[in-house]
JSON list of C-alpha atoms in Angstrom, two decimals:
[
{"chain": "H", "resi": 1, "resn": "MET", "atom": "CA", "xyz": [-18.24, 49.99, -26.91]},
{"chain": "H", "resi": 2, "resn": "SER", "atom": "CA", "xyz": [-18.61, 51.67, -23.79]},
{"chain": "H", "resi": 3, "resn": "ARG", "atom": "CA", "xyz": [-20.89, 50.78, -20.88]},
{"chain": "H", "resi": 4, "resn": "ALA", "atom": "CA", "xyz": [-22.71, 54.06, -21.36]},
{"chain": "H", "resi": 5, "resn": "ALA", "atom": "CA", "xyz": [-23.51, 53.38, -25.01]},
{"chain": "H", "resi": 6, "resn": "LEU", "atom": "CA", "xyz": [-24.72, 49.70, -24.03]},
{"chain": "H", "resi": 7, "resn": "SER", "atom": "CA", "xyz": [-26.98, 51.19, -21.57]},
{"chain": "H", "resi": 8, "resn": "ALA", "atom": "CA", "xyz": [-28.51, 53.95, -23.83]},
{"chain": "H", "resi": 9, "resn": "GLN", "atom": "CA", "xyz": [-28.88, 51.29, -26.75]},
{"chain": "H", "resi": 10, "resn": "PRO", "atom": "CA", "xyz": [-32.22, 49.79, -25.07]},
{"chain": "H", "resi": 11, "resn": "LEU", "atom": "CA", "xyz": [-33.49, 53.32, -24.38]},
{"chain": "H", "resi": 12, "resn": "ARG", "atom": "CA", "xyz": [-33.07, 54.20, -28.23]},
{"chain": "H", "resi": 13, "resn": "SER", "atom": "CA", "xyz": [-34.61, 50.96, -29.18]},
{"chain": "H", "resi": 14, "resn": "LEU", "atom": "CA", "xyz": [-37.69, 51.58, -27.10]},
{"chain": "H", "resi": 15, "resn": "CYS", "atom": "CA", "xyz": [-37.92, 55.12, -28.17]},
{"chain": "H", "resi": 16, "resn": "ILE", "atom": "CA", "xyz": [-38.03, 54.17, -31.76]},
{"chain": "H", "resi": 17, "resn": "VAL", "atom": "CA", "xyz": [-40.73, 51.74, -31.35]},
{"chain": "H", "resi": 18, "resn": "PRO", "atom": "CA", "xyz": [-43.61, 54.29, -30.79]},
{"chain": "H", "resi": 19, "resn": "VAL", "atom": "CA", "xyz": [-42.61, 56.19, -33.94]},
{"chain": "H", "resi": 20, "resn": "THR", "atom": "CA", "xyz": [-42.70, 52.84, -35.91]},
{"chain": "H", "resi": 21, "resn": "ALA", "atom": "CA", "xyz": [-45.92, 51.82, -34.43]},
{"chain": "H", "resi": 22, "resn": "ARG", "atom": "CA", "xyz": [-47.42, 55.41, -35.12]},
{"chain": "H", "resi": 23, "resn": "ALA", "atom": "CA", "xyz": [-46.26, 55.09, -38.74]},
{"chain": "H", "resi": 24, "resn": "GLY", "atom": "CA", "xyz": [-47.89, 51.59, -39.19]},
{"chain": "H", "resi": 25, "resn": "TYR", "atom": "CA", "xyz": [-50.95, 52.68, -37.50]},
{"chain": "H", "resi": 26, "resn": "SER", "atom": "CA", "xyz": [-51.21, 55.88, -39.84]},
{"chain": "H", "resi": 27, "resn": "SER", "atom": "CA", "xyz": [-50.59, 53.83, -42.97]},
{"chain": "H", "resi": 28, "resn": "ARG", "atom": "CA", "xyz": [-53.52, 51.41, -42.08]},
{"chain": "H", "resi": 29, "resn": "LEU", "atom": "CA", "xyz": [-55.86, 54.55, -41.41]},
{"chain": "H", "resi": 30, "resn": "ARG", "atom": "CA", "xyz": [-54.68, 55.81, -44.80]},
{"chain": "H", "resi": 31, "resn": "THR", "atom": "CA", "xyz": [-55.33, 52.57, -46.62]},
{"chain": "H", "resi": 32, "resn": "PHE", "atom": "CA", "xyz": [-58.84, 52.32, -44.75]},
{"chain": "H", "resi": 33, "resn": "ALA", "atom": "CA", "xyz": [-59.71, 55.74, -45.86]},
{"chain": "H", "resi": 34, "resn": "THR", "atom": "CA", "xyz": [-58.63, 55.62, -49.47]},
{"chain": "H", "resi": 35, "resn": "PHE", "atom": "CA", "xyz": [-60.01, 52.11, -50.35]},
{"chain": "H", "resi": 36, "resn": "PRO", "atom": "CA", "xyz": [-63.73, 51.36, -49.64]},
{"chain": "H", "resi": 37, "resn": "ASP", "atom": "CA", "xyz": [-65.22, 48.03, -48.70]},
{"chain": "H", "resi": 38, "resn": "PRO", "atom": "CA", "xyz": [-65.55, 46.14, -51.94]},
{"chain": "H", "resi": 39, "resn": "THR", "atom": "CA", "xyz": [-68.73, 44.34, -50.52]},
{"chain": "H", "resi": 40, "resn": "HIS", "atom": "CA", "xyz": [-70.67, 47.68, -50.50]},
{"chain": "H", "resi": 41, "resn": "PRO", "atom": "CA", "xyz": [-69.69, 49.35, -53.88]},
{"chain": "H", "resi": 42, "resn": "THR", "atom": "CA", "xyz": [-70.55, 53.13, -54.08]},
{"chain": "H", "resi": 43, "resn": "ASN", "atom": "CA", "xyz": [-69.65, 56.02, -56.34]},
{"chain": "H", "resi": 44, "resn": "SER", "atom": "CA", "xyz": [-70.94, 58.61, -53.71]},
{"chain": "H", "resi": 45, "resn": "GLN", "atom": "CA", "xyz": [-68.15, 60.84, -52.07]},
{"chain": "H", "resi": 46, "resn": "ASN", "atom": "CA", "xyz": [-70.34, 60.92, -48.89]},
{"chain": "H", "resi": 47, "resn": "ASP", "atom": "CA", "xyz": [-69.93, 57.26, -48.25]},
{"chain": "H", "resi": 48, "resn": "VAL", "atom": "CA", "xyz": [-66.10, 57.48, -47.58]},
{"chain": "H", "resi": 49, "resn": "PRO", "atom": "CA", "xyz": [-65.77, 57.04, -43.82]},
{"chain": "H", "resi": 50, "resn": "ASN", "atom": "CA", "xyz": [-64.56, 59.94, -41.62]},
{"chain": "H", "resi": 51, "resn": "ARG", "atom": "CA", "xyz": [-61.45, 59.47, -39.59]},
{"chain": "H", "resi": 52, "resn": "PRO", "atom": "CA", "xyz": [-62.23, 58.88, -36.07]},
{"chain": "H", "resi": 53, "resn": "LYS", "atom": "CA", "xyz": [-61.98, 61.36, -33.33]},
{"chain": "H", "resi": 54, "resn": "GLY", "atom": "CA", "xyz": [-59.49, 60.85, -30.40]},
{"chain": "H", "resi": 55, "resn": "ASN", "atom": "CA", "xyz": [-56.77, 58.79, -32.60]},
{"chain": "H", "resi": 56, "resn": "ASN", "atom": "CA", "xyz": [-54.20, 61.34, -31.94]},
{"chain": "H", "resi": 57, "resn": "ASN", "atom": "CA", "xyz": [-54.93, 61.50, -28.26]},
{"chain": "H", "resi": 58, "resn": "THR", "atom": "CA", "xyz": [-54.62, 57.50, -28.36]},
{"chain": "H", "resi": 59, "resn": "LEU", "atom": "CA", "xyz": [-51.23, 57.74, -30.04]},
{"chain": "H", "resi": 60, "resn": "LEU", "atom": "CA", "xyz": [-49.97, 60.32, -27.57]},
{"chain": "H", "resi": 61, "resn": "TRP", "atom": "CA", "xyz": [-51.06, 58.17, -24.67]},
{"chain": "H", "resi": 62, "resn": "VAL", "atom": "CA", "xyz": [-49.20, 55.13, -26.23]},
{"chain": "H", "resi": 63, "resn": "ALA", "atom": "CA", "xyz": [-46.20, 56.94, -26.88]},
{"chain": "H", "resi": 64, "resn": "GLY", "atom": "CA", "xyz": [-46.22, 58.46, -23.64]},
{"chain": "H", "resi": 65, "resn": "GLY", "atom": "CA", "xyz": [-46.43, 55.01, -21.86]},
{"chain": "H", "resi": 66, "resn": "LEU", "atom": "CA", "xyz": [-43.77, 53.53, -23.93]},
{"chain": "H", "resi": 67, "resn": "ALA", "atom": "CA", "xyz": [-41.45, 56.53, -23.22]},
{"chain": "H", "resi": 68, "resn": "ALA", "atom": "CA", "xyz": [-42.16, 55.98, -19.41]},
{"chain": "H", "resi": 69, "resn": "ALA", "atom": "CA", "xyz": [-41.53, 52.23, -19.73]},
{"chain": "H", "resi": 70, "resn": "ALA", "atom": "CA", "xyz": [-38.26, 52.78, -21.67]},
{"chain": "H", "resi": 71, "resn": "GLY", "atom": "CA", "xyz": [-37.23, 55.43, -18.82]},
{"chain": "H", "resi": 72, "resn": "GLY", "atom": "CA", "xyz": [-38.01, 53.12, -16.04]},
{"chain": "H", "resi": 73, "resn": "TYR", "atom": "CA", "xyz": [-36.03, 50.40, -17.75]},
{"chain": "H", "resi": 74, "resn": "TYR", "atom": "CA", "xyz": [-33.22, 52.66, -18.40]},
{"chain": "H", "resi": 75, "resn": "TYR", "atom": "CA", "xyz": [-33.07, 53.80, -14.92]},
{"chain": "H", "resi": 76, "resn": "TYR", "atom": "CA", "xyz": [-33.44, 50.10, -13.68]},
{"chain": "H", "resi": 77, "resn": "TYR", "atom": "CA", "xyz": [-30.59, 49.07, -15.98]},
{"chain": "H", "resi": 78, "resn": "VAL", "atom": "CA", "xyz": [-28.42, 51.91, -14.84]},
{"chain": "H", "resi": 79, "resn": "ASP", "atom": "CA", "xyz": [-28.97, 51.17, -11.29]},
{"chain": "H", "resi": 80, "resn": "GLN", "atom": "CA", "xyz": [-28.17, 47.44, -11.82]},
{"chain": "H", "resi": 81, "resn": "ALA", "atom": "CA", "xyz": [-25.03, 48.29, -13.98]},
{"chain": "H", "resi": 82, "resn": "ASP", "atom": "CA", "xyz": [-23.88, 50.82, -11.48]},
{"chain": "H", "resi": 83, "resn": "PRO", "atom": "CA", "xyz": [-20.08, 50.17, -11.05]},
{"chain": "H", "resi": 84, "resn": "HIS", "atom": "CA", "xyz": [-19.99, 51.06, -7.31]},
{"chain": "H", "resi": 85, "resn": "ALA", "atom": "CA", "xyz": [-22.89, 48.59, -6.71]},
{"chain": "H", "resi": 86, "resn": "GLN", "atom": "CA", "xyz": [-21.06, 45.91, -8.97]},
{"chain": "H", "resi": 87, "resn": "LEU", "atom": "CA", "xyz": [-17.72, 46.55, -7.18]},
{"chain": "H", "resi": 88, "resn": "LYS", "atom": "CA", "xyz": [-19.52, 46.17, -3.60]},
{"chain": "H", "resi": 89, "resn": "ALA", "atom": "CA", "xyz": [-21.17, 43.06, -4.90]},
{"chain": "H", "resi": 90, "resn": "GLU", "atom": "CA", "xyz": [-18.01, 41.71, -5.99]},
{"chain": "H", "resi": 91, "resn": "GLU", "atom": "CA", "xyz": [-16.14, 42.56, -2.79]},
{"chain": "H", "resi": 92, "resn": "GLU", "atom": "CA", "xyz": [-18.84, 40.94, -0.87]},
{"chain": "H", "resi": 93, "resn": "ARG", "atom": "CA", "xyz": [-18.57, 37.71, -3.15]},
{"chain": "H", "resi": 94, "resn": "LEU", "atom": "CA", "xyz": [-14.75, 37.77, -2.81]},
{"chain": "H", "resi": 95, "resn": "ARG", "atom": "CA", "xyz": [-15.13, 38.20, 1.06]},
{"chain": "H", "resi": 96, "resn": "GLN", "atom": "CA", "xyz": [-17.45, 35.02, 1.11]},
{"chain": "H", "resi": 97, "resn": "LYS", "atom": "CA", "xyz": [-15.19, 33.15, -0.89]},
{"chain": "H", "resi": 98, "resn": "ALA", "atom": "CA", "xyz": [-12.15, 34.07, 1.30]},
{"chain": "H", "resi": 99, "resn": "GLU", "atom": "CA", "xyz": [-14.47, 32.89, 4.21]},
{"chain": "H", "resi": 100, "resn": "GLU", "atom": "CA", "xyz": [-15.06, 29.70, 2.65]},
{"chain": "H", "resi": 101, "resn": "PHE", "atom": "CA", "xyz": [-11.36, 29.15, 1.78]},
{"chain": "H", "resi": 102, "resn": "ARG", "atom": "CA", "xyz": [-10.26, 29.99, 5.13]},
{"chain": "H", "resi": 103, "resn": "ASP", "atom": "CA", "xyz": [-12.71, 27.58, 6.72]},
{"chain": "H", "resi": 104, "resn": "ALA", "atom": "CA", "xyz": [-11.69, 24.94, 4.33]},
{"chain": "H", "resi": 105, "resn": "GLY", "atom": "CA", "xyz": [-7.93, 25.65, 5.18]},
{"chain": "H", "resi": 106, "resn": "ARG", "atom": "CA", "xyz": [-8.74, 25.18, 8.95]},
{"chain": "H", "resi": 107, "resn": "ALA", "atom": "CA", "xyz": [-10.65, 21.93, 8.33]},
{"chain": "H", "resi": 108, "resn": "THR", "atom": "CA", "xyz": [-7.93, 20.91, 6.14]},
{"chain": "H", "resi": 109, "resn": "ALA", "atom": "CA", "xyz": [-5.10, 21.81, 8.81]},
{"chain": "H", "resi": 110, "resn": "ARG", "atom": "CA", "xyz": [-7.23, 20.09, 11.45]},
{"chain": "H", "resi": 111, "resn": "ASP", "atom": "CA", "xyz": [-7.53, 16.90, 9.13]},
{"chain": "H", "resi": 112, "resn": "ALA", "atom": "CA", "xyz": [-3.90, 17.07, 8.60]},
{"chain": "H", "resi": 113, "resn": "ALA", "atom": "CA", "xyz": [-2.92, 17.44, 12.42]},
{"chain": "H", "resi": 114, "resn": "ARG", "atom": "CA", "xyz": [-5.21, 14.49, 13.23]},
{"chain": "H", "resi": 115, "resn": "ASP", "atom": "CA", "xyz": [-3.70, 12.78, 10.22]},
{"chain": "H", "resi": 116, "resn": "CYS", "atom": "CA", "xyz": [-0.13, 13.40, 11.52]},
{"chain": "H", "resi": 117, "resn": "GLU", "atom": "CA", "xyz": [-1.12, 12.41, 15.25]},
{"chain": "H", "resi": 118, "resn": "SER", "atom": "CA", "xyz": [-2.76, 9.02, 13.76]},
{"chain": "H", "resi": 119, "resn": "LYS", "atom": "CA", "xyz": [0.53, 8.52, 11.79]},
{"chain": "H", "resi": 120, "resn": "TYR", "atom": "CA", "xyz": [2.61, 9.37, 14.92]},
{"chain": "H", "resi": 121, "resn": "ASP", "atom": "CA", "xyz": [0.83, 6.79, 16.79]},
{"chain": "H", "resi": 122, "resn": "GLU", "atom": "CA", "xyz": [0.93, 4.13, 14.56]},
{"chain": "H", "resi": 123, "resn": "THR", "atom": "CA", "xyz": [4.86, 4.72, 13.88]},
{"chain": "H", "resi": 124, "resn": "LYS", "atom": "CA", "xyz": [5.31, 4.75, 17.81]},
{"chain": "H", "resi": 125, "resn": "ASP", "atom": "CA", "xyz": [3.12, 1.32, 17.95]},
{"chain": "H", "resi": 126, "resn": "LYS", "atom": "CA", "xyz": [5.24, 0.08, 15.13]},
{"chain": "H", "resi": 127, "resn": "LEU", "atom": "CA", "xyz": [8.47, 0.92, 16.75]},
{"chain": "H", "resi": 128, "resn": "ALA", "atom": "CA", "xyz": [7.59, -0.57, 19.93]},
{"chain": "H", "resi": 129, "resn": "HIS", "atom": "CA", "xyz": [6.40, -3.80, 18.33]},
{"chain": "H", "resi": 130, "resn": "ALA", "atom": "CA", "xyz": [9.69, -3.73, 16.39]},
{"chain": "H", "resi": 131, "resn": "ARG", "atom": "CA", "xyz": [11.78, -3.23, 19.62]},
{"chain": "H", "resi": 132, "resn": "ALA", "atom": "CA", "xyz": [9.67, -5.99, 21.28]},
{"chain": "H", "resi": 133, "resn": "GLU", "atom": "CA", "xyz": [10.34, -8.23, 18.38]},
{"chain": "H", "resi": 134, "resn": "ALA", "atom": "CA", "xyz": [14.20, -7.45, 18.38]},
{"chain": "H", "resi": 135, "resn": "GLY", "atom": "CA", "xyz": [14.20, -8.26, 22.11]},
{"chain": "H", "resi": 136, "resn": "LYS", "atom": "CA", "xyz": [12.49, -11.46, 21.59]},
{"chain": "H", "resi": 137, "resn": "THR", "atom": "CA", "xyz": [14.76, -12.38, 18.55]},
{"chain": "H", "resi": 138, "resn": "ALA", "atom": "CA", "xyz": [17.67, -11.55, 20.71]},
{"chain": "H", "resi": 139, "resn": "GLU", "atom": "CA", "xyz": [16.65, -13.69, 23.61]},
{"chain": "H", "resi": 140, "resn": "GLU", "atom": "CA", "xyz": [15.65, -16.45, 21.37]},
{"chain": "H", "resi": 141, "resn": "ALA", "atom": "CA", "xyz": [19.17, -16.28, 19.65]},
{"chain": "H", "resi": 142, "resn": "ARG", "atom": "CA", "xyz": [20.83, -16.19, 23.06]},
{"chain": "H", "resi": 143, "resn": "ASN", "atom": "CA", "xyz": [18.60, -19.37, 24.31]},
{"chain": "H", "resi": 144, "resn": "ALA", "atom": "CA", "xyz": [19.36, -20.92, 20.93]},
{"chain": "H", "resi": 145, "resn": "ALA", "atom": "CA", "xyz": [23.26, -20.30, 21.41]},
{"chain": "H", "resi": 146, "resn": "VAL", "atom": "CA", "xyz": [23.00, -21.76, 25.06]},
{"chain": "H", "resi": 147, "resn": "ARG", "atom": "CA", "xyz": [21.41, -24.70, 23.79]},
{"chain": "H", "resi": 148, "resn": "GLN", "atom": "CA", "xyz": [23.59, -25.27, 21.06]},
{"chain": "H", "resi": 149, "resn": "TYR", "atom": "CA", "xyz": [26.61, -25.05, 23.59]},
{"chain": "H", "resi": 150, "resn": "GLU", "atom": "CA", "xyz": [24.85, -27.31, 26.00]},
{"chain": "H", "resi": 151, "resn": "ARG", "atom": "CA", "xyz": [24.43, -29.76, 22.96]},
{"chain": "H", "resi": 152, "resn": "VAL", "atom": "CA", "xyz": [28.28, -29.41, 22.04]},
{"chain": "H", "resi": 153, "resn": "VAL", "atom": "CA", "xyz": [29.35, -30.06, 25.53]},
{"chain": "H", "resi": 154, "resn": "GLU", "atom": "CA", "xyz": [27.12, -32.90, 26.05]},
{"chain": "H", "resi": 155, "resn": "THR", "atom": "CA", "xyz": [28.39, -34.27, 22.60]},
{"chain": "H", "resi": 156, "resn": "ALA", "atom": "CA", "xyz": [31.99, -33.73, 23.61]},
{"chain": "H", "resi": 157, "resn": "ALA", "atom": "CA", "xyz": [31.30, -35.26, 26.97]},
{"chain": "H", "resi": 158, "resn": "GLY", "atom": "CA", "xyz": [29.75, -38.33, 25.49]},
{"chain": "H", "resi": 159, "resn": "ALA", "atom": "CA", "xyz": [32.55, -38.69, 23.10]},
{"chain": "H", "resi": 160, "resn": "THR", "atom": "CA", "xyz": [35.16, -38.63, 25.67]},
{"chain": "H", "resi": 161, "resn": "HIS", "atom": "CA", "xyz": [33.18, -40.96, 27.78]},
{"chain": "H", "resi": 162, "resn": "LYS", "atom": "CA", "xyz": [32.85, -43.25, 24.87]},
{"chain": "H", "resi": 163, "resn": "VAL", "atom": "CA", "xyz": [36.80, -42.82, 24.01]},
{"chain": "H", "resi": 164, "resn": "GLU", "atom": "CA", "xyz": [37.34, -43.85, 27.63]},
{"chain": "H", "resi": 165, "resn": "GLU", "atom": "CA", "xyz": [35.16, -46.88, 27.42]},
{"chain": "H", "resi": 166, "resn": "THR", "atom": "CA", "xyz": [36.74, -47.85, 23.98]},
{"chain": "H", "resi": 167, "resn": "TYR", "atom": "CA", "xyz": [40.29, -47.50, 25.46]},
{"chain": "H", "resi": 168, "resn": "ASP", "atom": "CA", "xyz": [39.28, -49.54, 28.63]},
{"chain": "H", "resi": 169, "resn": "GLU", "atom": "CA", "xyz": [37.55, -52.35, 26.54]},
{"chain": "H", "resi": 170, "resn": "ALA", "atom": "CA", "xyz": [40.80, -52.34, 24.26]},
{"chain": "H", "resi": 171, "resn": "ALA", "atom": "CA", "xyz": [43.21, -52.36, 27.11]},
{"chain": "H", "resi": 172, "resn": "LYS", "atom": "CA", "xyz": [41.12, -55.13, 28.74]},
{"chain": "H", "resi": 173, "resn": "LYS", "atom": "CA", "xyz": [40.90, -57.12, 25.42]},
{"chain": "H", "resi": 174, "resn": "ALA", "atom": "CA", "xyz": [44.67, -56.50, 24.72]},
{"chain": "H", "resi": 175, "resn": "LYS", "atom": "CA", "xyz": [45.33, -57.94, 28.35]},
{"chain": "H", "resi": 176, "resn": "GLU", "atom": "CA", "xyz": [43.03, -61.07, 27.88]},
{"chain": "H", "resi": 177, "resn": "GLU", "atom": "CA", "xyz": [44.84, -61.79, 24.77]},
{"chain": "H", "resi": 178, "resn": "ALA", "atom": "CA", "xyz": [48.25, -61.32, 26.19]},
{"chain": "H", "resi": 179, "resn": "LEU", "atom": "CA", "xyz": [47.22, -63.51, 29.03]},
{"chain": "H", "resi": 180, "resn": "THR", "atom": "CA", "xyz": [46.03, -66.11, 26.61]},
{"chain": "H", "resi": 181, "resn": "TRP", "atom": "CA", "xyz": [49.22, -65.90, 24.48]},
{"chain": "H", "resi": 182, "resn": "ASN", "atom": "CA", "xyz": [51.22, -66.27, 27.65]},
{"chain": "H", "resi": 183, "resn": "GLN", "atom": "CA", "xyz": [49.31, -69.25, 28.55]},
{"chain": "H", "resi": 184, "resn": "TRP", "atom": "CA", "xyz": [49.62, -70.71, 25.19]},
{"chain": "H", "resi": 185, "resn": "LEU", "atom": "CA", "xyz": [53.48, -70.16, 25.23]},
{"chain": "H", "resi": 186, "resn": "TRP", "atom": "CA", "xyz": [54.11, -71.44, 28.52]},
{"chain": "H", "resi": 187, "resn": "SER", "atom": "CA", "xyz": [51.95, -74.49, 27.77]},
{"chain": "H", "resi": 188, "resn": "TRP", "atom": "CA", "xyz": [53.63, -75.09, 24.71]},
{"chain": "H", "resi": 189, "resn": "PHE", "atom": "CA", "xyz": [57.03, -74.61, 26.52]},
{"chain": "H", "resi": 190, "resn": "GLY", "atom": "CA", "xyz": [55.73, -77.23, 29.24]},
{"chain": "H", "resi": 191, "resn": "TYR", "atom": "CA", "xyz": [54.92, -79.57, 26.44]},
{"chain": "H", "resi": 192, "resn": "SER", "atom": "CA", "xyz": [58.27, -79.20, 24.98]},
{"chain": "H", "resi": 193, "resn": "GLN", "atom": "CA", "xyz": [59.93, -79.75, 28.38]},
{"chain": "H", "resi": 194, "resn": "ARG", "atom": "CA", "xyz": [57.99, -83.01, 28.79]},
{"chain": "H", "resi": 195, "resn": "LYS", "atom": "CA", "xyz": [58.72, -84.14, 25.28]},
{"chain": "H", "resi": 196, "resn": "ALA", "atom": "CA", "xyz": [62.47, -83.57, 25.86]},
{"chain": "H", "resi": 197, "resn": "GLU", "atom": "CA", "xyz": [62.44, -85.41, 29.36]},
{"chain": "H", "resi": 198, "resn": "ASP", "atom": "CA", "xyz": [60.46, -88.30, 27.58]},
{"chain": "H", "resi": 199, "resn": "ALA", "atom": "CA", "xyz": [62.97, -88.24, 24.95]},
{"chain": "H", "resi": 200, "resn": "LYS", "atom": "CA", "xyz": [65.76, -88.32, 27.70]},
{"chain": "H", "resi": 201, "resn": "ARG", "atom": "CA", "xyz": [64.40, -91.00, 29.41]},
{"chain": "H", "resi": 202, "resn": "GLU", "atom": "CA", "xyz": [63.92, -93.04, 26.36]},
{"chain": "H", "resi": 203, "resn": "ALA", "atom": "CA", "xyz": [67.45, -92.48, 25.31]},
{"chain": "H", "resi": 204, "resn": "ALA", "atom": "CA", "xyz": [68.58, -93.42, 28.71]},
{"chain": "H", "resi": 205, "resn": "ALA", "atom": "CA", "xyz": [66.56, -96.74, 28.66]},
{"chain": "H", "resi": 206, "resn": "LYS", "atom": "CA", "xyz": [67.91, -97.48, 25.23]},
{"chain": "H", "resi": 207, "resn": "VAL", "atom": "CA", "xyz": [71.61, -97.09, 26.57]},
{"chain": "H", "resi": 208, "resn": "ALA", "atom": "CA", "xyz": [70.81, -99.09, 29.56]},
{"chain": "H", "resi": 209, "resn": "ASP", "atom": "CA", "xyz": [69.40, -101.83, 27.27]},
{"chain": "H", "resi": 210, "resn": "VAL", "atom": "CA", "xyz": [72.42, -101.51, 25.01]},
{"chain": "H", "resi": 211, "resn": "ALA", "atom": "CA", "xyz": [74.83, -101.91, 27.98]},
{"chain": "H", "resi": 212, "resn": "HIS", "atom": "CA", "xyz": [72.82, -104.68, 29.43]},
{"chain": "H", "resi": 213, "resn": "LYS", "atom": "CA", "xyz": [73.14, -106.70, 26.22]},
{"chain": "H", "resi": 214, "resn": "VAL", "atom": "CA", "xyz": [76.92, -105.93, 25.99]},
{"chain": "H", "resi": 215, "resn": "GLU", "atom": "CA", "xyz": [77.39, -107.16, 29.40]},
{"chain": "H", "resi": 216, "resn": "SER", "atom": "CA", "xyz": [75.38, -110.19, 28.74]},
{"chain": "H", "resi": 217, "resn": "GLU", "atom": "CA", "xyz": [77.20, -111.04, 25.64]},
{"chain": "H", "resi": 218, "resn": "ALA", "atom": "CA", "xyz": [80.60, -110.40, 27.61]},
{"chain": "H", "resi": 219, "resn": "GLY", "atom": "CA", "xyz": [79.56, -112.72, 30.34]},
{"chain": "H", "resi": 220, "resn": "LYS", "atom": "CA", "xyz": [78.80, -115.58, 27.84]},
{"chain": "H", "resi": 221, "resn": "ARG", "atom": "CA", "xyz": [82.32, -115.42, 26.24]},
{"chain": "H", "resi": 222, "resn": "THR", "atom": "CA", "xyz": [84.05, -115.64, 29.70]}
]
């Protein structure tokens, strides 16, 4: 159904109202004129009430007022349903929405820029901290390597000194043992030599004794 038909529908409805109201009112008038009041029965034709004067004028005034109201409503509705006015209102609404979206976009862009700056600063701080930690770690590793090297050198020097001391002690001990062995050997050789000399002297004494005995026996026989 077109917009013009919809606009005319309320007017037709309002225009029908006076006719319907007039028909109902006329029916009530006919009923009142046809049927007498049952509480006052009468057989006289003069007792029938007459039609009040001025009813037609009242109905005309009512119909005219209703028509005027319907016309005002129609013009008001048509004015409100004006496509140009609606288009203009829609354009204004769209313009306001566009401004709202533009403002929201600007705010979002500013927020995004601040967020990016904050993240950049945070990343820069993290990078600087990581570099500092890396430098600190490298320095600690270098110091640890130097300390390890020093410990190795000290250990090697200590081991060398200990080996030297052990060698010196072993040489000294070997020398002492050699001297002791030599002394024992020479002492044993001297003891043997003394024993040999004693044996020689003893044998010579025995030989001399035997010779003396032989000489004595020879002297006795002569």
